[in-house]
PDB file of C-alpha atoms and ligand atoms in Angstrom:
ATOM      1  CA  MET A   1     -11.512  -0.127 -18.948  1.00  0.00           C
ATOM      2  CA  THR A   2      -9.070  -2.332 -20.827  1.00  0.00           C
ATOM      3  CA  PRO A   3      -8.968  -5.986 -19.668  1.00  0.00           C
ATOM      4  CA  ASP A   4      -5.631  -5.652 -17.885  1.00  0.00           C
ATOM      5  CA  CYS A   5      -6.706  -2.521 -16.014  1.00  0.00           C
ATOM      6  CA  ILE A   6      -7.500  -3.068 -12.317  1.00  0.00           C
ATOM      7  CA  LEU A   7      -7.905   0.572 -11.298  1.00  0.00           C
ATOM      8  CA  LEU A   8      -9.011   3.536 -13.373  1.00  0.00           C
ATOM      9  CA  VAL A   9      -8.773   6.998 -11.852  1.00  0.00           C
ATOM     10  CA  GLN A  10     -10.206   9.920 -13.778  1.00  0.00           C
ATOM     11  CA  GLY A  11      -9.909  13.603 -12.943  1.00  0.00           C
ATOM     12  CA  LEU A  12      -9.539  12.869  -9.237  1.00  0.00           C
ATOM     13  CA  SER A  13      -9.322  15.910  -6.966  1.00  0.00           C
ATOM     14  CA  LYS A  14      -9.417  16.624  -3.249  1.00  0.00           C
ATOM     15  CA  HIS A  15      -9.347  20.170  -1.992  1.00  0.00           C
ATOM     16  CA  PHE A  16      -9.107  21.181   1.683  1.00  0.00           C
ATOM     17  CA  GLY A  17     -10.349  24.741   1.630  1.00  0.00           C
ATOM     18  CA  GLY A  18      -7.777  26.474  -0.530  1.00  0.00           C
ATOM     19  CA  VAL A  19      -5.297  23.570  -0.453  1.00  0.00           C
ATOM     20  CA  LYS A  20      -5.406  21.483  -3.610  1.00  0.00           C
ATOM     21  CA  ALA A  21      -4.018  18.293  -2.068  1.00  0.00           C
ATOM     22  CA  VAL A  22      -4.882  16.169  -5.122  1.00  0.00           C
ATOM     23  CA  THR A  23      -5.874  17.779  -8.372  1.00  0.00           C
ATOM     24  CA  GLY A  24      -7.020  16.237 -11.646  1.00  0.00           C
ATOM     25  CA  ILE A  25      -5.233  12.890 -11.363  1.00  0.00           C
ATOM     26  CA  ASP A  26      -5.741  10.462 -14.250  1.00  0.00           C
ATOM     27  CA  LEU A  27      -4.257   7.015 -13.787  1.00  0.00           C
ATOM     28  CA  GLU A  28      -4.711   3.535 -15.193  1.00  0.00           C
ATOM     29  CA  VAL A  29      -3.123   0.792 -13.085  1.00  0.00           C
ATOM     30  CA  HIS A  30      -2.395  -2.514 -14.788  1.00  0.00           C
ATOM     31  CA  THR A  31      -3.238  -5.801 -13.088  1.00  0.00           C
ATOM     32  CA  GLY A  32      -0.135  -7.295 -11.481  1.00  0.00           C
ATOM     33  CA  GLU A  33       2.152  -4.302 -11.801  1.00  0.00           C
ATOM     34  CA  THR A  34       4.043  -2.520  -9.046  1.00  0.00           C
ATOM     35  CA  LEU A  35       3.546   1.202  -9.423  1.00  0.00           C
ATOM     36  CA  ALA A  36       5.623   3.561  -7.300  1.00  0.00           C
ATOM     37  CA  ILE A  37       4.246   6.966  -6.401  1.00  0.00           C
ATOM     38  CA  ILE A  38       6.885   9.545  -5.586  1.00  0.00           C
ATOM     39  CA  GLY A  39       7.004  13.269  -5.016  1.00  0.00           C
ATOM     40  CA  PRO A  40       8.148  15.743  -2.374  1.00  0.00           C
ATOM     41  CA  ASN A  41       6.538  16.056   1.074  1.00  0.00           C
ATOM     42  CA  GLY A  42       3.021  17.368   0.702  1.00  0.00           C
ATOM     43  CA  ALA A  43       2.747  16.279  -2.938  1.00  0.00           C
ATOM     44  CA  GLY A  44      -0.541  14.539  -2.201  1.00  0.00           C
ATOM     45  CA  LYS A  45       0.489  10.874  -2.081  1.00  0.00           C
ATOM     46  CA  THR A  46      -1.213   9.967   1.207  1.00  0.00           C
ATOM     47  CA  THR A  47      -4.288  11.995   0.290  1.00  0.00           C
ATOM     48  CA  PHE A  48      -4.440  10.029  -2.957  1.00  0.00           C
ATOM     49  CA  TYR A  49      -4.424   6.775  -0.926  1.00  0.00           C
ATOM     50  CA  ASN A  50      -7.105   8.165   1.383  1.00  0.00           C
ATOM     51  CA  LEU A  51      -9.298   8.760  -1.658  1.00  0.00           C
ATOM     52  CA  LEU A  52      -8.664   5.288  -3.105  1.00  0.00           C
ATOM     53  CA  SER A  53      -9.337   3.567   0.219  1.00  0.00           C
ATOM     54  CA  GLY A  54     -12.446   5.589   1.068  1.00  0.00           C
ATOM     55  CA  ARG A  55     -11.110   7.516   4.063  1.00  0.00           C
ATOM     56  CA  LEU A  56     -11.743  10.714   2.143  1.00  0.00           C
ATOM     57  CA  VAL A  57     -14.509  11.521  -0.323  1.00  0.00           C
ATOM     58  CA  PRO A  58     -13.202  13.162  -3.510  1.00  0.00           C
ATOM     59  CA  SER A  59     -14.076  16.773  -4.354  1.00  0.00           C
ATOM     60  CA  SER A  60     -14.466  15.590  -7.952  1.00  0.00           C
ATOM     61  CA  GLY A  61     -13.489  12.821 -10.312  1.00  0.00           C
ATOM     62  CA  SER A  62     -14.052   9.072 -10.296  1.00  0.00           C
ATOM     63  CA  ILE A  63     -12.391   5.843  -9.210  1.00  0.00           C
ATOM     64  CA  GLN A  64     -13.194   2.528 -10.815  1.00  0.00           C
ATOM     65  CA  PHE A  65     -11.857  -0.737  -9.330  1.00  0.00           C
ATOM     66  CA  LYS A  66     -12.414  -3.701 -11.622  1.00  0.00           C
ATOM     67  CA  ASP A  67     -16.150  -3.608 -12.400  1.00  0.00           C
ATOM     68  CA  HIS A  68     -17.062  -1.316  -9.524  1.00  0.00           C
ATOM     69  CA  ASP A  69     -17.401   2.431  -9.329  1.00  0.00           C
ATOM     70  CA  ILE A  70     -15.955   2.933  -5.842  1.00  0.00           C
ATOM     71  CA  THR A  71     -15.979   6.732  -5.834  1.00  0.00           C
ATOM     72  CA  GLY A  72     -16.965   7.928  -2.363  1.00  0.00           C
ATOM     73  CA  LEU A  73     -17.717   4.444  -0.979  1.00  0.00           C
ATOM     74  CA  PRO A  74     -16.837   3.860   2.697  1.00  0.00           C
ATOM     75  CA  PRO A  75     -13.551   2.122   3.639  1.00  0.00           C
ATOM     76  CA  HIS A  76     -15.052  -1.204   4.760  1.00  0.00           C
ATOM     77  CA  VAL A  77     -16.868  -1.634   1.450  1.00  0.00           C
ATOM     78  CA  ILE A  78     -13.767  -0.799  -0.577  1.00  0.00           C
ATOM     79  CA  SER A  79     -11.729  -3.149   1.584  1.00  0.00           C
ATOM     80  CA  ARG A  80     -14.181  -5.999   0.972  1.00  0.00           C
ATOM     81  CA  LEU A  81     -14.007  -5.391  -2.766  1.00  0.00           C
ATOM     82  CA  GLY A  82     -10.262  -6.072  -2.607  1.00  0.00           C
ATOM     83  CA  ILE A  83      -8.268  -2.919  -1.874  1.00  0.00           C
ATOM     84  CA  SER A  84      -6.143  -2.892   1.268  1.00  0.00           C
ATOM     85  CA  ARG A  85      -3.696  -0.283   2.540  1.00  0.00           C
ATOM     86  CA  SER A  86      -0.973   0.305   5.067  1.00  0.00           C
ATOM     87  CA  PHE A  87      -0.512   3.530   6.979  1.00  0.00           C
ATOM     88  CA  GLN A  88       2.462   5.840   6.967  1.00  0.00           C
ATOM     89  CA  LEU A  89       2.818   5.417  10.739  1.00  0.00           C
ATOM     90  CA  ASN A  90       2.995   2.116  12.537  1.00  0.00           C
ATOM     91  CA  ASN A  91      -0.433   0.830  13.327  1.00  0.00           C
ATOM     92  CA  ILE A  92      -0.292  -2.422  15.312  1.00  0.00           C
ATOM     93  CA  PHE A  93      -1.613  -3.472  18.725  1.00  0.00           C
ATOM     94  CA  THR A  94       1.500  -3.448  20.895  1.00  0.00           C
ATOM     95  CA  GLU A  95      -0.012  -5.385  23.839  1.00  0.00           C
ATOM     96  CA  MET A  96      -1.137  -8.310  21.712  1.00  0.00           C
ATOM     97  CA  THR A  97       0.962 -11.071  20.201  1.00  0.00           C
ATOM     98  CA  VAL A  98       1.975 -10.974  16.575  1.00  0.00           C
ATOM     99  CA  ARG A  99      -0.471 -13.779  15.772  1.00  0.00           C
ATOM    100  CA  GLU A 100      -3.315 -12.010  17.562  1.00  0.00           C
ATOM    101  CA  ASN A 101      -2.639  -8.862  15.542  1.00  0.00           C
ATOM    102  CA  VAL A 102      -2.955 -10.789  12.306  1.00  0.00           C
ATOM    103  CA  GLU A 103      -6.014 -12.629  13.615  1.00  0.00           C
ATOM    104  CA  VAL A 104      -7.736  -9.308  14.279  1.00  0.00           C
ATOM    105  CA  ALA A 105      -7.095  -8.282  10.691  1.00  0.00           C
ATOM    106  CA  VAL A 106      -8.342 -11.636   9.377  1.00  0.00           C
ATOM    107  CA  THR A 107     -11.469 -11.515  11.546  1.00  0.00           C
ATOM    108  CA  ALA A 108     -12.288  -7.933  10.690  1.00  0.00           C
ATOM    109  CA  GLN A 109     -12.603  -8.824   7.043  1.00  0.00           C
ATOM    110  CA  ARG A 110     -14.493 -12.100   7.219  1.00  0.00           C
ATOM    111  CA  ARG A 111     -17.583 -11.886   5.087  1.00  0.00           C
ATOM    112  CA  GLU A 112     -19.242 -14.920   6.659  1.00  0.00           C
ATOM    113  CA  SER A 113     -21.418 -14.333   9.687  1.00  0.00           C
ATOM    114  CA  TRP A 114     -20.578 -17.256  11.928  1.00  0.00           C
ATOM    115  CA  ARG A 115     -23.205 -18.811  14.146  1.00  0.00           C
ATOM    116  CA  TRP A 116     -22.465 -19.446  17.820  1.00  0.00           C
ATOM    117  CA  ALA A 117     -22.414 -23.183  17.229  1.00  0.00           C
ATOM    118  CA  ASN A 118     -19.587 -22.645  14.775  1.00  0.00           C
ATOM    119  CA  ARG A 119     -17.557 -20.408  17.054  1.00  0.00           C
ATOM    120  CA  ALA A 120     -14.785 -22.922  17.689  1.00  0.00           C
ATOM    121  CA  ALA A 121     -14.511 -23.774  14.016  1.00  0.00           C
ATOM    122  CA  ALA A 122     -14.476 -20.093  13.144  1.00  0.00           C
ATOM    123  CA  ASN A 123     -11.682 -19.380  15.597  1.00  0.00           C
ATOM    124  CA  LYS A 124      -9.709 -22.294  14.210  1.00  0.00           C
ATOM    125  CA  ALA A 125     -10.103 -21.033  10.649  1.00  0.00           C
ATOM    126  CA  VAL A 126      -8.989 -17.545  11.631  1.00  0.00           C
ATOM    127  CA  GLN A 127      -5.953 -18.913  13.418  1.00  0.00           C
ATOM    128  CA  GLN A 128      -5.039 -21.075  10.426  1.00  0.00           C
ATOM    129  CA  ASP A 129      -5.321 -18.099   8.080  1.00  0.00           C
ATOM    130  CA  ALA A 130      -3.152 -15.993  10.364  1.00  0.00           C
ATOM    131  CA  ASP A 131      -0.528 -18.729  10.696  1.00  0.00           C
ATOM    132  CA  ALA A 132      -0.444 -19.272   6.935  1.00  0.00           C
ATOM    133  CA  LEU A 133       0.111 -15.580   6.377  1.00  0.00           C
ATOM    134  CA  LEU A 134       2.837 -15.366   9.010  1.00  0.00           C
ATOM    135  CA  ALA A 135       4.596 -18.320   7.408  1.00  0.00           C
ATOM    136  CA  GLU A 136       4.280 -16.722   3.971  1.00  0.00           C
ATOM    137  CA  LEU A 137       6.011 -13.604   5.272  1.00  0.00           C
ATOM    138  CA  SER A 138       8.688 -15.553   7.186  1.00  0.00           C
ATOM    139  CA  LEU A 139       7.334 -14.257  10.491  1.00  0.00           C
ATOM    140  CA  ALA A 140       6.228 -17.588  11.969  1.00  0.00           C
ATOM    141  CA  HIS A 141       9.050 -17.527  14.541  1.00  0.00           C
ATOM    142  CA  LEU A 142       7.595 -14.296  15.981  1.00  0.00           C
ATOM    143  CA  SER A 143       3.967 -15.491  16.216  1.00  0.00           C
ATOM    144  CA  ASP A 144       3.852 -15.734  20.020  1.00  0.00           C
ATOM    145  CA  ARG A 145       5.889 -12.598  20.751  1.00  0.00           C
ATOM    146  CA  VAL A 146       4.134  -9.552  22.167  1.00  0.00           C
ATOM    147  CA  ALA A 147       4.088  -7.149  19.224  1.00  0.00           C
ATOM    148  CA  GLY A 148       5.406  -4.217  21.238  1.00  0.00           C
ATOM    149  CA  THR A 149       8.645  -6.073  21.945  1.00  0.00           C
ATOM    150  CA  ILE A 150       9.757  -6.937  18.401  1.00  0.00           C
ATOM    151  CA  SER A 151      12.056  -4.761  16.273  1.00  0.00           C
ATOM    152  CA  TYR A 152      10.741  -1.796  14.317  1.00  0.00           C
ATOM    153  CA  GLY A 153      11.413  -3.554  11.024  1.00  0.00           C
ATOM    154  CA  ASP A 154       9.508  -6.644  12.156  1.00  0.00           C
ATOM    155  CA  LYS A 155       6.603  -4.460  13.305  1.00  0.00           C
ATOM    156  CA  ARG A 156       6.317  -3.028   9.842  1.00  0.00           C
ATOM    157  CA  LEU A 157       6.383  -6.531   8.369  1.00  0.00           C
ATOM    158  CA  VAL A 158       3.570  -7.544  10.730  1.00  0.00           C
ATOM    159  CA  GLU A 159       1.694  -4.527   9.487  1.00  0.00           C
ATOM    160  CA  ILE A 160       2.079  -5.788   5.927  1.00  0.00           C
ATOM    161  CA  ALA A 161       0.803  -9.186   7.074  1.00  0.00           C
ATOM    162  CA  MET A 162      -2.276  -7.371   8.424  1.00  0.00           C
ATOM    163  CA  VAL A 163      -2.730  -5.551   5.126  1.00  0.00           C
ATOM    164  CA  LEU A 164      -2.607  -8.885   3.299  1.00  0.00           C
ATOM    165  CA  ALA A 165      -4.995 -10.551   5.775  1.00  0.00           C
ATOM    166  CA  THR A 166      -7.934  -9.453   3.664  1.00  0.00           C
ATOM    167  CA  ARG A 167      -6.380 -11.255   0.667  1.00  0.00           C
ATOM    168  CA  PRO A 168      -6.616  -8.047  -1.368  1.00  0.00           C
ATOM    169  CA  GLU A 169      -5.937  -7.736  -5.082  1.00  0.00           C
ATOM    170  CA  LEU A 170      -4.770  -4.131  -4.892  1.00  0.00           C
ATOM    171  CA  VAL A 171      -2.358  -3.246  -2.088  1.00  0.00           C
ATOM    172  CA  LEU A 172      -1.486   0.351  -1.202  1.00  0.00           C
ATOM    173  CA  LEU A 173       1.737   0.685   0.785  1.00  0.00           C
ATOM    174  CA  ASP A 174       2.477   4.100   2.273  1.00  0.00           C
ATOM    175  CA  GLU A 175       6.227   4.484   2.805  1.00  0.00           C
ATOM    176  CA  PRO A 176       6.761   0.872   3.875  1.00  0.00           C
ATOM    177  CA  THR A 177      10.476   1.401   4.559  1.00  0.00           C
ATOM    178  CA  ALA A 178      10.317   4.736   6.393  1.00  0.00           C
ATOM    179  CA  GLY A 179      12.679   4.749   9.373  1.00  0.00           C
ATOM    180  CA  MET A 180      14.172   1.361   8.546  1.00  0.00           C
ATOM    181  CA  THR A 181      17.782   0.261   8.548  1.00  0.00           C
ATOM    182  CA  PRO A 182      19.245  -0.748   5.158  1.00  0.00           C
ATOM    183  CA  ASP A 183      18.882  -4.423   6.129  1.00  0.00           C
ATOM    184  CA  GLU A 184      15.240  -3.997   7.072  1.00  0.00           C
ATOM    185  CA  THR A 185      14.636  -2.057   3.859  1.00  0.00           C
ATOM    186  CA  GLY A 186      16.181  -4.944   1.927  1.00  0.00           C
ATOM    187  CA  ARG A 187      13.729  -7.364   3.556  1.00  0.00           C
ATOM    188  CA  ILE A 188      10.763  -5.228   2.524  1.00  0.00           C
ATOM    189  CA  ILE A 189      12.029  -4.990  -1.045  1.00  0.00           C
ATOM    190  CA  GLU A 190      12.487  -8.756  -1.168  1.00  0.00           C
ATOM    191  CA  LEU A 191       9.047  -9.372   0.316  1.00  0.00           C
ATOM    192  CA  VAL A 192       7.178  -7.072  -2.052  1.00  0.00           C
ATOM    193  CA  ARG A 193       9.088  -8.473  -4.993  1.00  0.00           C
ATOM    194  CA  THR A 194       8.266 -12.052  -3.985  1.00  0.00           C
ATOM    195  CA  LEU A 195       4.596 -11.215  -3.474  1.00  0.00           C
ATOM    196  CA  ALA A 196       4.447  -9.368  -6.788  1.00  0.00           C
ATOM    197  CA  ARG A 197       5.890 -12.399  -8.558  1.00  0.00           C
ATOM    198  CA  THR A 198       3.018 -14.574  -7.359  1.00  0.00           C
ATOM    199  CA  GLY A 199       0.798 -12.573  -9.701  1.00  0.00           C
ATOM    200  CA  HIS A 200      -1.892 -12.306  -7.024  1.00  0.00           C
ATOM    201  CA  TYR A 201      -1.256  -8.697  -6.150  1.00  0.00           C
ATOM    202  CA  THR A 202      -1.073  -5.286  -7.734  1.00  0.00           C
ATOM    203  CA  PHE A 203       0.973  -2.841  -5.658  1.00  0.00           C
ATOM    204  CA  LEU A 204       0.981   0.910  -5.315  1.00  0.00           C
ATOM    205  CA  VAL A 205       3.973   1.994  -3.223  1.00  0.00           C
ATOM    206  CA  THR A 206       4.753   5.534  -2.064  1.00  0.00           C
ATOM    207  CA  GLU A 207       8.396   5.939  -1.137  1.00  0.00           C
ATOM    208  CA  HIS A 208      11.056   8.512  -0.475  1.00  0.00           C
ATOM    209  CA  ASP A 209      13.859   5.931  -0.713  1.00  0.00           C
ATOM    210  CA  MET A 210      14.889   5.879  -4.371  1.00  0.00           C
ATOM    211  CA  ARG A 211      16.630   2.515  -3.982  1.00  0.00           C
ATOM    212  CA  VAL A 212      13.283   0.959  -3.105  1.00  0.00           C
ATOM    213  CA  VAL A 213      11.528   2.788  -5.919  1.00  0.00           C
ATOM    214  CA  PHE A 214      13.963   1.719  -8.615  1.00  0.00           C
ATOM    215  CA  ASP A 215      14.291  -1.810  -7.251  1.00  0.00           C
ATOM    216  CA  LEU A 216      10.564  -2.456  -7.254  1.00  0.00           C
ATOM    217  CA  ALA A 217       8.686  -0.271  -9.679  1.00  0.00           C
ATOM    218  CA  ASP A 218       7.449  -1.348 -13.088  1.00  0.00           C
ATOM    219  CA  ARG A 219       6.306   2.242 -13.561  1.00  0.00           C
ATOM    220  CA  ILE A 220       6.620   5.437 -11.555  1.00  0.00           C
ATOM    221  CA  LEU A 221       4.045   8.169 -11.029  1.00  0.00           C
ATOM    222  CA  VAL A 222       5.580  11.457  -9.950  1.00  0.00           C
ATOM    223  CA  MET A 223       3.213  13.774  -8.103  1.00  0.00           C
ATOM    224  CA  HIS A 224       3.841  17.443  -7.471  1.00  0.00           C
ATOM    225  CA  HIS A 225       1.482  19.903  -5.800  1.00  0.00           C
ATOM    226  CA  GLY A 226      -1.295  17.330  -6.049  1.00  0.00           C
ATOM    227  CA  SER A 227      -1.027  16.725  -9.752  1.00  0.00           C
ATOM    228  CA  ARG A 228       0.516  14.138 -12.010  1.00  0.00           C
ATOM    229  CA  LEU A 229       3.858  15.334 -13.266  1.00  0.00           C
ATOM    230  CA  ILE A 230       4.886  12.220 -15.150  1.00  0.00           C
ATOM    231  CA  LEU A 231       3.933   8.551 -15.340  1.00  0.00           C
ATOM    232  CA  ASP A 232       6.427   6.343 -17.070  1.00  0.00           C
ATOM    233  CA  ALA A 233       9.003   3.581 -16.890  1.00  0.00           C
ATOM    234  CA  PRO A 234      11.733   4.046 -14.242  1.00  0.00           C
ATOM    235  CA  GLU A 235      14.475   4.803 -16.781  1.00  0.00           C
ATOM    236  CA  VAL A 236      12.357   7.525 -18.404  1.00  0.00           C
ATOM    237  CA  VAL A 237      11.509   9.096 -15.048  1.00  0.00           C
ATOM    238  CA  ARG A 238      15.144   8.900 -13.965  1.00  0.00           C
ATOM    239  CA  ALA A 239      16.243  10.802 -17.062  1.00  0.00           C
ATOM    240  CA  ASP A 240      13.520  13.441 -16.948  1.00  0.00           C
ATOM    241  CA  PRO A 241      15.208  16.775 -16.255  1.00  0.00           C
ATOM    242  CA  GLU A 242      12.099  18.355 -14.766  1.00  0.00           C
ATOM    243  CA  VAL A 243      11.729  15.527 -12.252  1.00  0.00           C
ATOM    244  CA  ARG A 244      15.392  15.560 -11.373  1.00  0.00           C
ATOM    245  CA  ARG A 245      15.970  19.245 -10.838  1.00  0.00           C
ATOM    246  CA  ALA A 246      12.751  21.039 -10.188  1.00  0.00           C
ATOM    247  CA  TYR A 247      10.834  18.454  -8.226  1.00  0.00           C
ATOM    248  CA  LEU A 248      13.134  16.049  -6.465  1.00  0.00           C
ATOM    249  CA  GLY A 249      16.068  18.340  -5.777  1.00  0.00           C
ATOM    250  CA  ASP A 250      19.694  17.565  -6.479  1.00  0.00           C
ATOM    251  CA  GLU A 251      20.032  15.194  -3.567  1.00  0.00           C
ATOM    252  CA  ALA A 252      17.191  12.976  -4.734  1.00  0.00           C
ATOM    253  CA  ALA A 253      18.438  13.266  -8.304  1.00  0.00           C
ATOM    254  CA  ASP A 254      21.779  11.852  -7.124  1.00  0.00           C
ATOM    255  CA  MET A 255      19.935   9.033  -5.376  1.00  0.00           C
ATOM    256  CA  MET A 256      18.252   8.182  -8.648  1.00  0.00           C
ATOM    257  CA  GLU A 257      21.584   7.277 -10.207  1.00  0.00           C
ATOM    258  CA  PRO A 258      22.105   3.529 -10.483  1.00  0.00           C
ATOM    259  CA  ALA A 259      24.298   2.248  -7.624  1.00  0.00           C
TER     260      ALA A 259
HETATM  261  N1  ATP B   1      -7.048  16.475   6.382  1.00  0.00           N
HETATM  262  C1  ATP B   1      -6.387  17.496   5.821  1.00  0.00           C
HETATM  263  N2  ATP B   1      -6.799  18.772   6.003  1.00  0.00           N
HETATM  264  C2  ATP B   1      -6.139  19.787   5.424  1.00  0.00           C
HETATM  265  N3  ATP B   1      -5.067  19.656   4.633  1.00  0.00           N
HETATM  266  C3  ATP B   1      -4.608  18.423   4.413  1.00  0.00           C
HETATM  267  C4  ATP B   1      -5.221  17.264   5.004  1.00  0.00           C
HETATM  268  N4  ATP B   1      -4.556  16.164   4.592  1.00  0.00           N
HETATM  269  C5  ATP B   1      -3.553  16.602   3.822  1.00  0.00           C
HETATM  270  N5  ATP B   1      -3.572  17.958   3.710  1.00  0.00           N
HETATM  271  C6  ATP B   1      -2.654  18.775   2.907  1.00  0.00           C
HETATM  272  O1  ATP B   1      -2.645  18.228   1.607  1.00  0.00           O
HETATM  273  C7  ATP B   1      -1.343  18.270   1.045  1.00  0.00           C
HETATM  274  C8  ATP B   1      -0.923  16.885   0.636  1.00  0.00           C
HETATM  275  O2  ATP B   1      -0.611  16.121   1.811  1.00  0.00           O
HETATM  276  P1  ATP B   1      -0.263  14.573   1.773  1.00  0.00           P
HETATM  277  O3  ATP B   1      -0.174  14.125   3.171  1.00  0.00           O
HETATM  278  O4  ATP B   1      -1.214  13.883   0.885  1.00  0.00           O
HETATM  279  O5  ATP B   1       1.175  14.588   1.097  1.00  0.00           O
HETATM  280  P2  ATP B   1       2.250  13.409   0.930  1.00  0.00           P
HETATM  281  O6  ATP B   1       2.665  13.433  -0.498  1.00  0.00           O
HETATM  282  O7  ATP B   1       1.713  12.143   1.470  1.00  0.00           O
HETATM  283  O8  ATP B   1       3.460  13.928   1.836  1.00  0.00           O
HETATM  284  P3  ATP B   1       4.575  13.105   2.668  1.00  0.00           P
HETATM  285  O9  ATP B   1       5.614  12.698   1.673  1.00  0.00           O
HETATM  286  O10 ATP B   1       5.096  14.100   3.642  1.00  0.00           O
HETATM  287  O11 ATP B   1       3.899  11.942   3.335  1.00  0.00           O
HETATM  288  C9  ATP B   1      -0.457  18.942   2.089  1.00  0.00           C
HETATM  289  O12 ATP B   1      -0.387  20.302   1.797  1.00  0.00           O
HETATM  290  C10 ATP B   1      -1.206  18.681   3.367  1.00  0.00           C
HETATM  291  O13 ATP B   1      -0.906  19.656   4.329  1.00  0.00           O
HETATM  292 MG1   MG B   2       2.336  10.830   2.932  1.00  0.00          MG
END
């Protein structure tokens, strides 16, 4: 691995019976970059995330994260090493407050085993972490709201707060703007951009919204039928005739035009 490489994927495949969901993916992700992963429905994007995050064991190939071979390791181990992901569908506890949701995520990832005597201090630390995160994401004003009652866009932001609760280095976002209004989408773009600028995070982002892709991505990986079609700078991907016509369709090709 080169020094600026945070994730090295080699020959990664996942087959479900006869379905080659992911097949022979090679990918080197650079520390600090935002890499968008695009491709039609069923291209294998979520399966790829499931392999990286340990929810699925690869059929073949390897995944190296920093100094660790994480191929086939379980999700909680991969999460503790510094990879955190969001899910394509909303995944928060609707009966709990926003702060409690984030506290759950913070607690779940604590490496320390607290003694009973330290319980109060532990709770305080968790609450402080959660509050800091909520402030960082401009969600502090929603802390005491029951999560089920806030807007869809805010729910997805809370979900991102939960993803960041583990203080990961590599963040996998699966369609973070799906179902959002243009305003809500704008907030997500701004948030990811701001977080990326801190230099603390490397992002992989799957997206169908080309505005998000071209606003955020340093590079774009196009997947098709489970394999890597192209990996390049946005302007190269945008101009690639194969991507435009054969794999994204005319409608998506139009969306790839600069506004
Ligand atoms: N657990 C599974 N069992 C069987 N087939 C699966 C499973 N998970 C995914 N697949 C298949 O693998 C292929 C890739 O699916 P995947 O969900 O990774 O695509 P995607 O690129 O995330 O699509 P979308 O854009 O719709 O989210 C599809 O053909 C899908 O039906
Ligand atoms: Mg998907």
